[in-house]
CSV table of C-alpha atoms and ligand atoms in Angstrom, one decimal:
chain,number,residue,atom,x,y,z
A,1,UNK,CA,57.0,18.5,37.6
A,2,UNK,CA,58.3,20.4,34.5
A,3,UNK,CA,56.3,23.3,33.5
A,4,UNK,CA,56.1,24.0,30.0
A,5,UNK,CA,56.8,27.9,29.3
A,6,UNK,CA,53.7,29.5,27.7
A,7,UNK,CA,54.7,30.7,24.3
A,8,UNK,CA,54.0,34.2,23.0
A,9,UNK,CA,50.7,35.0,21.3
A,10,UNK,CA,50.7,34.9,17.5
A,11,UNK,CA,48.3,35.6,14.7
A,12,UNK,CA,47.9,33.0,11.9
A,13,UNK,CA,46.0,33.3,8.7
A,14,UNK,CA,44.5,30.2,7.2
A,15,UNK,CA,43.3,30.3,3.5
A,16,UNK,CA,41.1,27.6,2.7
A,17,UNK,CA,37.5,26.2,3.5
A,18,UNK,CA,37.9,22.5,2.9
A,19,UNK,CA,38.0,19.5,5.3
A,20,UNK,CA,41.9,19.7,4.9
A,21,UNK,CA,41.7,23.2,6.1
A,22,UNK,CA,39.5,22.2,9.0
A,23,UNK,CA,42.4,19.6,9.9
A,24,UNK,CA,44.9,22.4,9.5
A,25,UNK,CA,42.9,24.8,11.7
A,26,UNK,CA,42.8,22.0,14.3
A,27,UNK,CA,46.4,21.5,14.2
A,28,UNK,CA,47.3,25.2,14.7
A,29,UNK,CA,44.6,25.6,17.4
A,30,UNK,CA,45.9,22.9,19.5
A,31,UNK,CA,49.5,23.9,19.4
A,32,UNK,CA,51.1,25.2,22.6
A,33,UNK,CA,51.3,28.7,21.3
A,34,UNK,CA,48.5,31.2,22.3
A,35,UNK,CA,47.2,31.4,18.7
A,36,UNK,CA,44.6,33.7,17.3
A,37,UNK,CA,43.6,31.9,14.2
A,38,UNK,CA,41.9,33.9,11.1
A,39,UNK,CA,40.3,32.2,8.2
A,40,UNK,CA,39.9,33.5,4.6
A,41,UNK,CA,37.4,31.2,3.0
A,42,UNK,CA,35.6,30.8,-0.2
A,43,UNK,CA,32.6,29.4,1.6
A,44,UNK,CA,31.7,29.1,5.4
A,45,UNK,CA,33.3,25.9,6.8
A,46,UNK,CA,31.5,25.7,10.3
A,47,UNK,CA,34.5,23.6,11.6
A,48,UNK,CA,37.0,26.2,10.8
A,49,UNK,CA,34.9,29.2,11.8
A,50,UNK,CA,34.3,27.4,15.2
A,51,UNK,CA,38.2,27.3,15.7
A,52,UNK,CA,38.8,30.8,14.5
A,53,UNK,CA,38.9,34.2,16.1
A,54,UNK,CA,37.5,35.8,13.0
A,55,UNK,CA,36.9,35.0,9.4
A,56,UNK,CA,36.3,36.6,5.9
A,57,UNK,CA,34.7,35.2,2.9
A,58,UNK,CA,36.0,36.0,-0.5
A,59,UNK,CA,37.5,34.4,-3.6
A,60,UNK,CA,41.0,32.8,-3.9
A,61,UNK,CA,41.6,34.4,-7.3
A,62,UNK,CA,41.8,37.7,-5.8
A,63,UNK,CA,45.0,38.1,-3.9
A,64,UNK,CA,43.9,41.9,-3.3
A,65,UNK,CA,41.0,40.7,-1.2
A,66,UNK,CA,43.2,38.6,1.0
A,67,UNK,CA,45.7,41.4,1.5
A,68,UNK,CA,42.8,43.7,2.5
A,69,UNK,CA,41.8,41.3,5.1
A,70,UNK,CA,45.1,40.9,6.5
A,71,UNK,CA,45.5,44.7,6.6
A,72,UNK,CA,42.2,45.0,8.6
A,73,UNK,CA,43.8,42.5,11.1
A,74,UNK,CA,47.0,44.7,11.3
A,75,UNK,CA,48.9,41.8,9.9
A,76,UNK,CA,49.5,38.3,10.9
A,77,UNK,CA,52.7,36.4,12.0
A,78,UNK,CA,52.4,33.9,9.0
A,79,UNK,CA,49.8,32.2,6.7
A,80,UNK,CA,49.2,28.7,5.8
A,81,UNK,CA,47.6,28.0,2.4
A,82,UNK,CA,45.2,24.9,2.3
A,83,UNK,CA,43.9,24.5,-1.4
A,84,UNK,CA,46.0,24.9,-4.7
A,85,UNK,CA,43.9,27.7,-6.2
A,86,UNK,CA,45.3,30.6,-4.2
A,87,UNK,CA,48.8,29.2,-5.0
A,88,UNK,CA,47.9,29.3,-8.7
A,89,UNK,CA,46.7,32.8,-8.4
A,90,UNK,CA,49.8,34.2,-6.6
A,91,UNK,CA,48.4,34.8,-3.2
A,92,UNK,CA,51.8,33.7,-1.5
A,93,UNK,CA,53.8,36.1,-3.6
A,94,UNK,CA,51.4,38.9,-2.8
A,95,UNK,CA,51.4,38.1,1.0
A,96,UNK,CA,55.3,37.8,1.0
A,97,UNK,CA,55.6,41.2,-0.6
A,98,UNK,CA,53.9,42.7,2.2
A,99,UNK,CA,56.3,40.7,4.7
A,100,UNK,CA,54.0,37.9,5.6
A,101,UNK,CA,55.7,34.6,5.3
A,102,UNK,CA,53.7,31.6,4.1
A,103,UNK,CA,53.6,27.9,4.5
A,104,UNK,CA,52.9,27.3,0.9
A,105,UNK,CA,55.0,27.9,-2.4
A,106,UNK,CA,55.2,30.9,-4.5
A,107,UNK,CA,53.6,30.8,-7.9
A,108,UNK,CA,56.5,29.5,-9.8
A,109,UNK,CA,57.5,26.6,-7.5
A,110,UNK,CA,53.7,25.8,-7.3
A,111,UNK,CA,53.7,25.0,-11.0
A,112,UNK,CA,54.8,21.5,-9.9
A,113,UNK,CA,51.1,21.1,-9.3
A,114,UNK,CA,49.4,23.6,-11.5
A,115,UNK,CA,51.3,22.5,-14.7
A,116,UNK,CA,51.6,18.7,-15.4
A,117,UNK,CA,53.9,19.6,-18.4
A,118,UNK,CA,56.1,21.7,-16.0
A,119,UNK,CA,56.5,18.7,-13.8
A,120,UNK,CA,57.2,16.0,-16.6
A,121,UNK,CA,59.6,18.3,-18.2
A,122,UNK,CA,61.5,19.2,-14.8
A,123,UNK,CA,62.0,15.4,-14.2
A,124,UNK,CA,63.2,14.9,-17.6
A,125,UNK,CA,65.7,17.8,-17.5
A,126,UNK,CA,67.1,16.9,-14.3
A,127,UNK,CA,67.3,13.0,-14.8
A,128,UNK,CA,65.0,12.4,-11.9
A,129,UNK,CA,63.8,8.8,-11.9
A,130,UNK,CA,60.2,7.8,-11.8
A,131,UNK,CA,59.1,9.7,-14.9
A,132,UNK,CA,56.7,7.5,-17.1
A,133,UNK,CA,56.9,7.8,-20.9
A,134,UNK,CA,54.9,10.8,-22.0
A,135,UNK,CA,54.4,13.4,-24.8
A,136,UNK,CA,53.2,16.8,-24.4
A,137,UNK,CA,51.0,18.0,-27.3
A,138,UNK,CA,50.3,21.9,-27.4
A,139,UNK,CA,48.3,21.6,-30.6
A,140,UNK,CA,45.9,18.9,-32.0
A,141,UNK,CA,48.0,16.6,-34.1
A,142,UNK,CA,45.8,13.4,-34.6
A,143,UNK,CA,48.5,11.5,-36.6
A,144,UNK,CA,51.3,12.0,-33.9
A,145,UNK,CA,48.7,11.3,-31.0
A,146,UNK,CA,47.9,7.9,-32.8
A,147,UNK,CA,51.6,6.9,-33.3
A,148,UNK,CA,52.4,7.7,-29.8
A,149,UNK,CA,49.3,5.8,-28.4
A,150,UNK,CA,50.3,2.7,-30.7
A,151,UNK,CA,53.8,2.9,-29.1
A,152,UNK,CA,52.4,3.0,-25.4
A,153,UNK,CA,49.9,0.3,-25.9
A,154,UNK,CA,47.7,1.6,-23.1
A,155,UNK,CA,47.6,5.4,-22.3
A,156,UNK,CA,46.5,7.9,-19.9
A,157,UNK,CA,45.2,11.5,-21.2
A,158,UNK,CA,45.8,14.5,-18.8
A,159,UNK,CA,44.8,18.1,-19.3
A,160,UNK,CA,47.7,20.6,-18.4
A,161,UNK,CA,46.3,22.7,-15.6
A,162,UNK,CA,44.0,22.6,-12.5
A,163,UNK,CA,41.2,20.2,-12.7
A,164,UNK,CA,40.5,19.4,-9.1
A,165,UNK,CA,41.7,16.0,-9.6
A,166,UNK,CA,39.1,15.1,-12.0
A,167,UNK,CA,40.2,15.6,-15.5
A,168,UNK,CA,42.6,12.5,-15.9
A,169,UNK,CA,41.0,9.9,-18.4
A,170,UNK,CA,42.6,6.3,-18.2
A,171,UNK,CA,42.4,3.9,-21.2
A,172,UNK,CA,40.3,0.8,-20.5
A,173,UNK,CA,38.6,2.6,-17.6
A,174,UNK,CA,37.3,5.9,-19.0
A,175,UNK,CA,37.8,5.4,-22.7
A,176,UNK,CA,38.8,2.5,-25.1
A,177,UNK,CA,39.8,3.4,-28.7
A,178,UNK,CA,42.1,5.7,-30.1
A,179,UNK,CA,39.3,7.8,-31.9
A,180,UNK,CA,37.7,8.2,-28.5
A,181,UNK,CA,41.2,9.4,-27.4
A,182,UNK,CA,41.4,11.8,-30.3
A,183,UNK,CA,38.1,13.5,-29.2
A,184,UNK,CA,39.2,13.8,-25.6
A,185,UNK,CA,42.4,15.5,-26.6
A,186,UNK,CA,40.6,17.9,-29.0
A,187,UNK,CA,38.1,18.9,-26.1
A,188,UNK,CA,40.9,19.2,-23.6
A,189,UNK,CA,43.1,21.6,-26.0
A,190,UNK,CA,40.0,23.8,-26.3
A,191,UNK,CA,40.2,24.7,-22.6
A,192,UNK,CA,43.9,23.9,-21.6
A,193,UNK,CA,47.2,25.1,-23.1
A,194,UNK,CA,48.4,21.3,-23.5
A,195,UNK,CA,47.4,17.7,-23.2
A,196,UNK,CA,49.8,15.1,-21.8
A,197,UNK,CA,49.7,11.6,-23.0
A,198,UNK,CA,51.5,9.1,-21.0
A,199,UNK,CA,52.0,5.4,-20.4
A,200,UNK,CA,49.4,3.6,-18.3
A,201,UNK,CA,51.2,2.3,-15.2
A,202,UNK,CA,49.9,-1.0,-13.5
A,203,UNK,CA,50.7,-0.9,-9.8
A,204,UNK,CA,49.4,0.5,-6.5
A,205,UNK,CA,49.1,4.2,-5.6
A,206,UNK,CA,50.3,5.9,-2.4
A,207,UNK,CA,50.5,9.5,-1.2
A,208,UNK,CA,53.9,10.9,0.4
A,209,UNK,CA,53.1,14.2,1.9
A,210,UNK,CA,56.5,16.0,2.7
A,211,UNK,CA,57.2,19.0,4.8
A,212,UNK,CA,59.9,21.1,3.1
A,213,UNK,CA,61.7,24.4,3.6
A,214,UNK,CA,63.3,24.1,0.1
A,215,UNK,CA,66.4,22.6,1.6
A,216,UNK,CA,65.3,19.8,4.0
A,217,UNK,CA,62.6,17.4,3.2
A,218,UNK,CA,60.7,15.4,6.1
A,219,UNK,CA,58.3,12.7,4.8
A,220,UNK,CA,55.0,12.0,6.8
A,221,UNK,CA,53.6,8.5,6.9
A,222,UNK,CA,52.5,7.4,3.5
A,223,UNK,CA,48.6,7.3,3.0
A,224,UNK,CA,46.4,5.5,0.3
A,225,UNK,CA,43.7,7.6,-1.1
A,226,UNK,CA,40.7,6.2,-3.0
A,227,UNK,CA,40.0,8.4,-6.1
A,228,UNK,CA,37.2,6.2,-7.6
A,229,UNK,CA,33.7,7.1,-6.7
A,230,UNK,CA,32.2,3.7,-6.4
A,231,UNK,CA,33.2,0.6,-4.3
A,232,UNK,CA,35.8,-1.7,-5.8
A,233,UNK,CA,37.7,1.2,-7.3
A,234,UNK,CA,35.0,1.7,-10.0
A,235,UNK,CA,33.4,4.8,-11.4
A,236,UNK,CA,34.7,8.2,-12.1
A,237,UNK,CA,37.6,9.9,-10.5
A,238,UNK,CA,36.9,12.3,-7.7
A,239,UNK,CA,38.8,14.6,-5.4
A,240,UNK,CA,39.3,11.4,-3.0
A,241,UNK,CA,36.5,9.3,-1.3
A,242,UNK,CA,38.8,8.3,1.7
A,243,UNK,CA,42.0,7.2,2.8
A,244,UNK,CA,43.9,5.1,5.1
A,245,UNK,CA,47.4,4.9,6.8
A,246,UNK,CA,48.8,2.2,9.1
A,247,UNK,CA,50.4,2.2,12.7
A,248,UNK,CA,53.8,1.1,11.3
A,249,UNK,CA,54.2,4.1,8.9
A,250,UNK,CA,54.1,1.9,5.9
A,251,UNK,CA,51.3,0.5,3.7
A,252,UNK,CA,50.5,-3.3,3.5
A,253,UNK,CA,51.7,-3.3,-0.2
A,254,UNK,CA,54.9,-1.2,0.4
A,255,UNK,CA,58.4,-1.9,1.3
A,256,UNK,CA,60.5,0.7,3.1
A,257,UNK,CA,62.7,0.9,-0.1
A,258,UNK,CA,59.6,2.1,-2.0
A,259,UNK,CA,59.3,4.9,0.6
A,260,UNK,CA,62.9,5.7,0.4
A,261,UNK,CA,62.9,5.9,-3.5
A,262,UNK,CA,59.8,8.1,-3.3
A,263,UNK,CA,61.3,10.4,-0.7
A,264,UNK,CA,64.6,10.5,-2.8
A,265,UNK,CA,62.4,11.7,-5.8
A,266,UNK,CA,60.8,14.5,-3.7
A,267,UNK,CA,64.3,15.7,-2.6
A,268,UNK,CA,65.6,15.8,-6.1
A,269,UNK,CA,62.5,17.6,-7.2
A,270,UNK,CA,62.8,20.2,-4.5
A,271,UNK,CA,66.4,20.9,-5.5
A,272,UNK,CA,65.5,21.1,-9.3
A,273,UNK,CA,62.6,23.7,-8.5
A,274,UNK,CA,65.1,25.8,-6.7
A,275,UNK,CA,67.4,25.6,-9.7
A,276,UNK,CA,64.8,26.1,-12.3
A,277,UNK,CA,62.7,28.8,-10.7
A,278,UNK,CA,65.2,30.5,-8.5
A,279,UNK,CA,62.8,30.2,-5.6
A,280,UNK,CA,62.7,27.8,-2.9
A,281,UNK,CA,59.6,25.5,-2.3
A,282,UNK,CA,58.5,26.2,1.3
A,283,UNK,CA,55.5,24.3,2.2
A,284,UNK,CA,54.1,20.8,1.7
A,285,UNK,CA,55.1,18.9,-1.2
A,286,UNK,CA,52.8,16.0,-1.9
A,287,UNK,CA,54.0,13.0,-4.1
A,288,UNK,CA,51.4,10.9,-5.8
A,289,UNK,CA,53.2,7.8,-6.5
A,290,UNK,CA,52.5,4.3,-8.1
A,291,UNK,CA,54.5,1.3,-7.1
A,292,UNK,CA,55.0,-0.9,-10.0
A,293,UNK,CA,57.0,-4.1,-10.8
A,294,UNK,CA,59.7,-1.8,-11.9
A,295,UNK,CA,59.9,0.4,-8.9
A,296,UNK,CA,58.3,3.8,-7.9
A,297,UNK,CA,56.8,6.1,-10.6
A,298,UNK,CA,55.5,9.5,-10.1
A,299,UNK,CA,51.8,10.0,-11.0
A,300,UNK,CA,51.5,13.8,-10.0
A,301,UNK,CA,52.8,16.2,-7.5
A,302,UNK,CA,50.6,18.6,-5.4
A,303,UNK,CA,51.7,21.8,-3.7
A,304,UNK,CA,49.8,21.3,-0.5
A,305,UNK,CA,48.5,18.5,1.7
A,306,UNK,CA,46.2,16.1,0.2
A,307,UNK,CA,42.5,16.1,1.0
A,308,UNK,CA,41.5,13.6,2.5
A,309,UNK,CA,45.2,12.6,3.3
A,310,UNK,CA,45.9,15.6,5.6
A,311,UNK,CA,43.3,14.0,8.0
A,312,UNK,CA,45.3,10.9,8.1
A,313,UNK,CA,48.5,12.5,9.3
A,314,UNK,CA,47.9,16.0,11.1
A,315,UNK,CA,45.8,14.4,14.1
A,316,UNK,CA,48.8,12.0,14.6
A,317,UNK,CA,51.4,14.7,14.9
A,318,UNK,CA,53.5,14.5,18.1
A,319,UNK,CA,55.4,17.7,17.2
A,320,UNK,CA,53.8,21.0,17.5
A,321,UNK,CA,52.5,22.0,14.1
A,322,UNK,CA,53.2,25.7,14.5
A,323,UNK,CA,57.0,24.8,15.2
A,324,UNK,CA,56.9,23.0,12.1
A,325,UNK,CA,55.5,25.9,10.3
A,326,UNK,CA,58.1,28.2,11.7
A,327,UNK,CA,60.7,25.7,10.6
A,328,UNK,CA,59.4,25.9,7.1
A,329,UNK,CA,59.3,29.6,6.7
A,330,UNK,CA,62.3,30.1,8.7
A,331,UNK,CA,64.5,27.7,6.7
A,332,UNK,CA,65.3,25.7,9.7
A,333,UNK,CA,63.3,22.6,9.3
A,334,UNK,CA,66.3,20.3,9.9
A,335,UNK,CA,66.2,21.6,13.5
A,336,UNK,CA,62.7,20.4,14.3
A,337,UNK,CA,62.4,16.7,15.3
A,338,UNK,CA,59.1,15.6,13.6
A,339,UNK,CA,57.3,12.5,14.9
A,340,UNK,CA,53.9,10.9,14.6
A,341,UNK,CA,52.0,8.7,16.8
A,342,UNK,CA,52.2,4.9,15.9
A,343,UNK,CA,48.4,4.7,15.0
A,344,UNK,CA,46.3,3.5,12.1
A,345,UNK,CA,43.8,5.9,10.5
A,346,UNK,CA,40.8,5.5,8.3
A,347,UNK,CA,39.1,8.5,6.7
A,348,UNK,CA,35.9,8.4,4.8
A,349,UNK,CA,34.0,11.1,3.1
A,350,UNK,CA,30.3,11.6,3.2
A,351,UNK,CA,29.2,12.9,-0.3
A,352,UNK,CA,26.0,13.8,-2.1
A,353,UNK,CA,24.5,10.8,-3.9
A,354,UNK,CA,25.1,12.4,-7.3
A,355,UNK,CA,28.7,13.5,-6.5
A,356,UNK,CA,31.0,12.1,-9.2
A,357,UNK,CA,28.2,9.9,-10.8
A,358,UNK,CA,26.8,9.6,-14.2
A,359,UNK,CA,23.1,9.2,-13.0
A,360,UNK,CA,20.3,8.2,-15.4
A,361,UNK,CA,18.0,11.0,-16.0
A,362,UNK,CA,15.1,11.5,-13.7
A,363,UNK,CA,17.3,10.4,-10.5
A,364,UNK,CA,17.2,13.1,-8.0
A,365,UNK,CA,20.2,15.5,-8.5
A,366,UNK,CA,21.2,16.1,-5.0
A,367,UNK,CA,24.2,17.9,-6.3
A,368,UNK,CA,22.0,20.9,-7.3
A,369,UNK,CA,19.3,20.3,-4.8
A,370,UNK,CA,21.1,20.6,-1.4
A,371,UNK,CA,19.7,18.5,1.4
A,372,UNK,CA,19.9,18.7,5.0
A,373,UNK,CA,22.6,16.5,6.7
A,374,UNK,CA,21.4,14.7,9.8
A,375,UNK,CA,24.3,13.4,12.0
A,376,UNK,CA,23.8,10.7,14.6
A,377,UNK,CA,26.2,9.3,17.3
A,378,UNK,CA,29.7,9.6,15.8
A,379,UNK,CA,31.3,7.3,18.5
A,380,UNK,CA,35.0,8.0,18.9
A,381,UNK,CA,35.4,9.4,15.3
A,382,UNK,CA,36.5,12.8,14.6
A,383,UNK,CA,34.4,14.9,12.2
A,384,UNK,CA,35.9,17.4,9.6
A,385,UNK,CA,33.6,19.6,7.5
A,386,UNK,CA,34.3,20.3,3.7
A,387,UNK,CA,31.8,21.6,1.3
A,388,UNK,CA,28.6,22.4,3.2
A,389,UNK,CA,26.3,25.3,3.6
A,390,UNK,CA,25.3,26.4,7.1
A,391,UNK,CA,21.7,27.5,7.3
A,392,UNK,CA,19.9,28.7,10.6
A,393,UNK,CA,18.2,25.2,10.7
A,394,UNK,CA,21.3,23.0,10.2
A,395,UNK,CA,24.1,21.9,7.7
A,396,UNK,CA,23.1,21.3,4.1
A,397,UNK,CA,25.1,19.6,1.2
A,398,UNK,CA,26.5,21.3,-1.7
A,399,UNK,CA,27.5,20.0,-5.1
A,400,UNK,CA,30.9,18.4,-3.6
A,401,UNK,CA,32.2,16.2,-0.8
A,402,UNK,CA,30.3,17.2,2.4
A,403,UNK,CA,32.0,15.9,5.6
A,404,UNK,CA,34.9,13.4,6.4
A,405,UNK,CA,35.0,11.3,9.4
A,406,UNK,CA,38.3,9.9,10.8
A,407,UNK,CA,38.8,6.7,12.8
A,408,UNK,CA,42.1,6.4,14.8
A,409,UNK,CA,43.0,3.0,16.2
A,410,UNK,CA,45.9,0.8,17.2
A,411,UNK,CA,45.3,-1.2,14.0
A,412,UNK,CA,43.6,-0.8,10.7
A,413,UNK,CA,40.4,-2.7,11.5
A,414,UNK,CA,40.0,-0.8,14.6
A,415,UNK,CA,40.3,2.5,12.8
A,416,UNK,CA,38.0,1.1,9.9
A,417,UNK,CA,35.4,0.3,12.3
A,418,UNK,CA,35.3,3.6,14.1
A,419,UNK,CA,35.2,5.5,10.8
A,420,UNK,CA,32.5,3.3,9.3
A,421,UNK,CA,30.4,3.3,12.4
A,422,UNK,CA,30.5,7.2,12.2
A,423,UNK,CA,29.7,7.1,8.4
A,424,UNK,CA,26.8,5.1,9.1
A,425,UNK,CA,25.4,7.8,11.5
A,426,UNK,CA,24.6,10.0,8.6
A,427,UNK,CA,21.1,9.5,7.2
A,428,UNK,CA,20.2,9.4,3.5
A,429,UNK,CA,21.2,12.6,1.8
A,430,UNK,CA,24.7,11.4,1.7
A,431,UNK,CA,26.7,8.4,0.5
A,432,UNK,CA,30.2,6.8,1.2
A,433,UNK,CA,32.4,4.0,0.3
A,434,UNK,CA,32.1,1.3,2.9
A,435,UNK,CA,35.1,-0.6,1.5
A,436,UNK,CA,37.7,1.9,2.2
A,437,UNK,CA,40.3,0.6,4.7
A,438,UNK,CA,38.4,-3.0,5.0
A,439,UNK,CA,40.6,-6.1,5.1
A,440,UNK,CA,39.0,-7.3,1.6
A,441,UNK,CA,40.1,-4.2,-0.2
A,442,UNK,CA,43.5,-4.0,1.2
A,443,UNK,CA,44.3,-7.6,0.8
A,444,UNK,CA,43.2,-7.1,-2.9
A,445,UNK,CA,45.9,-4.4,-3.1
A,446,UNK,CA,48.6,-6.6,-1.5
A,447,UNK,CA,47.7,-9.5,-3.9
A,448,UNK,CA,48.0,-7.2,-7.0
A,449,UNK,CA,51.5,-5.9,-5.8
A,450,UNK,CA,52.6,-9.6,-5.0
A,451,UNK,CA,51.6,-10.7,-8.5
A,452,UNK,CA,53.1,-7.8,-10.2
A,453,UNK,CA,56.4,-8.2,-8.1
A,454,UNK,CA,56.4,-12.1,-9.1
A,455,UNK,CA,56.1,-13.0,-5.3
A,456,UNK,CA,53.8,-15.9,-4.2
A,457,UNK,CA,51.2,-15.7,-1.6
A,458,UNK,CA,52.1,-17.0,1.9
B,1,AMP,P1,46.2,12.7,-11.3
B,1,AMP,O1,45.4,13.8,-11.4
B,1,AMP,O2,47.5,12.9,-12.2
B,1,AMP,O3,46.7,12.2,-9.8
B,1,AMP,O4,45.6,11.5,-11.8
B,1,AMP,C1,44.3,10.9,-11.1
B,1,AMP,C2,44.3,9.4,-11.3
B,1,AMP,O5,44.4,9.0,-12.6
B,1,AMP,C3,45.4,8.9,-10.4
B,1,AMP,O6,45.3,8.9,-9.0
B,1,AMP,C4,45.5,7.4,-11.0
B,1,AMP,O7,44.6,6.6,-10.5
B,1,AMP,C5,45.1,7.7,-12.5
B,1,AMP,N1,46.4,7.8,-13.3
B,1,AMP,C6,47.1,9.1,-13.5
B,1,AMP,N2,48.2,8.8,-14.1
B,1,AMP,C7,48.3,7.5,-14.5
B,1,AMP,C8,49.2,6.7,-15.1
B,1,AMP,N3,50.2,7.2,-15.9
B,1,AMP,N4,48.9,5.5,-15.2
B,1,AMP,C9,47.9,4.8,-14.6
B,1,AMP,N5,47.0,5.6,-13.8
B,1,AMP,C10,47.1,6.9,-13.7
B,2,LIG,N1,43.6,13.2,-2.5
B,2,LIG,C1,44.0,13.8,-3.8
B,2,LIG,C2,44.4,15.2,-3.6
B,2,LIG,O1,44.5,15.8,-2.6
B,2,LIG,O2,44.8,15.7,-4.7
């Protein structure tokens, strides 16, 4: 019997306290390296703390605090950054200055997420396909905004900057008239350097999370997230209520050519970032795409794994995640054969009832009154902690997504059943979307795409 050589002991820093961070911590902890994992978190994630040798609490906008923690550890071999906020505040630049390589881009390449205007301009400048019609307004110009909206017909309004995935306003869903649009633009410009108005696309969205060392791009299986708070894709946009992926590493409404187009866009963007910023993007580049009747369009880029989408792909990795991290930081990702189990996944977030909802006055506001989470039998599902508060008598909700459950199965219905059963094992203070990953919702997406592509139902 072949005996696998035990690898040397390494120290890894994880910056992050979200469920995505919990999934990353798990992938690091179960690698065949002897790992000591240390976590820097804005709030205590019990899942990450349980996997780590040590942790420190502090703010992501203070690179000096993270450096001080690393110093107290006598350095680490490398760092992995989970959320976008530390990227925006230059944590990678600060760590790299002290010789610590990072899975996560420097501040300049991270603009691909932190500035939507940077991204739209980059695609335009380098002639990269998939850029919807758009206009970037840096000052309030009601006349020009109205003219451009007339030209588009239906529009989407986006603030330039970090908004936690919640700042985008879609015409027909979040506002109707041009006067409402003007008010939204005026408000955005009070807080953000620019507002982007772009053409409203009609299609189906998918997330393509790619590993890259700035030279090689490796796409992971596509995932579909559900940003809307309420069943049937209604209600406000959230950070993501849940997501699914399929055993064939496609999605039921996608063709392989759609994935190829999207991967090609990511690759061109990686090259363009290098050219534009003179820095390589090293980390995870996540393209949020919409496939339409005219092909694949770019909705947004993120400079990190998706949350919840990280949970759909990391547990399926057949390749050692730490080897991938070394491939990314060492610029030799092309040498790492990366594969995933051929399994389907469904992830569902349990959130406080008030999360992402405009509730009538008088409704108990659980987002400010935290409540104890009671967890029953999770069956075969995996559990990932997100924004929770650990107290001596148990786990409590905060204002945001609380925990995620993940079902893994040979088929989507099997994975959905596992996730749904686990989601139902939580009692009242939390809510979830029962429809994520169900046949009915998935079929609606397939029918939508067929109608757009002019294909008849079989
Ligand atoms: P973003 O933060 O850019 O990902 O946008 C949040 C959500 O708004 C997306 O997931 C889409 O559902 C929607 N959205 C953003 N841009 C567009 C667009 N150009 N057309 C239609 N929907 C959009
Ligand atoms: N799931 C959307 C995001 O991670 O931004």
